[in-house]
GROMACS .gro file of C-alpha atoms in nm:
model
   45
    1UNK     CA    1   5.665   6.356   7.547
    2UNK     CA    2   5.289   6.408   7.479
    3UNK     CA    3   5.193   6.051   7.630
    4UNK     CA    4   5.454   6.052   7.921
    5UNK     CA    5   5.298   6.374   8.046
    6UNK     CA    6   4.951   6.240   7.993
    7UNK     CA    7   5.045   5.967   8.156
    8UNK     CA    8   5.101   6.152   8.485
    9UNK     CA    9   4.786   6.361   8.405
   10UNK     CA   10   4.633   6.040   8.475
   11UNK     CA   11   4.623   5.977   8.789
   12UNK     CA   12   4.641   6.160   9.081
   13UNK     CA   13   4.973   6.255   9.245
   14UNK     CA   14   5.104   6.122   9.608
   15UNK     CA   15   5.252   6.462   9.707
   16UNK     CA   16   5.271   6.784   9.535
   17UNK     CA   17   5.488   6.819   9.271
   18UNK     CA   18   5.611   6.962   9.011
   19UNK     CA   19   5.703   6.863   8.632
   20UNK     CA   20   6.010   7.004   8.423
   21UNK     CA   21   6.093   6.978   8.060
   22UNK     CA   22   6.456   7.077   7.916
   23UNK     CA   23   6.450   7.209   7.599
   24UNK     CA   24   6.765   7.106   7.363
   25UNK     CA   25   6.659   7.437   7.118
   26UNK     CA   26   6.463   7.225   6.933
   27UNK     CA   27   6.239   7.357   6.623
   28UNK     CA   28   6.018   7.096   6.624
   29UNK     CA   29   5.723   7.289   6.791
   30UNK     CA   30   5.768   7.084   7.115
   31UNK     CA   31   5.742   7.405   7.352
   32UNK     CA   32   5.484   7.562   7.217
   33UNK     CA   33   5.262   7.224   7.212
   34UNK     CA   34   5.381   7.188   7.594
   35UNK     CA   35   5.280   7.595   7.658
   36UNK     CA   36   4.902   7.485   7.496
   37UNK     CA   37   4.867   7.115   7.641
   38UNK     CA   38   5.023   7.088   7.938
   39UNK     CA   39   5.045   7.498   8.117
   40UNK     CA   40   5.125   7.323   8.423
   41UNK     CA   41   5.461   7.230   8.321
   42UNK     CA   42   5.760   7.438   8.335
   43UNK     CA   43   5.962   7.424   8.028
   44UNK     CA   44   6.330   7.496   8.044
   45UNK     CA   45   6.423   7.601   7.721
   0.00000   0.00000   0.00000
């Protein structure tokens, strides 16, 4: 997920927009590396 969102980080956007995770419950430490890396995303957890 880390080099997806970077990915898009990257290069400007088109239009506004907005970027949503879902969150399956994992334990994995996936949310909290999103909350750190990316605040700009809105995690659905």
């Amino acid at each position: 997920i880390r080099r997806c969102l970077q990915s898009l980080q990257a290069f400007p956007p088109a239009c506004e927009h907005e970027v949503f995770v879902v969150d399956n419950a994992s334990r994995d430490g996936s949310v909290d590396m999103l909350k750190k890396e990316f605040p700009r995303v809105r995690v659905l957890a």
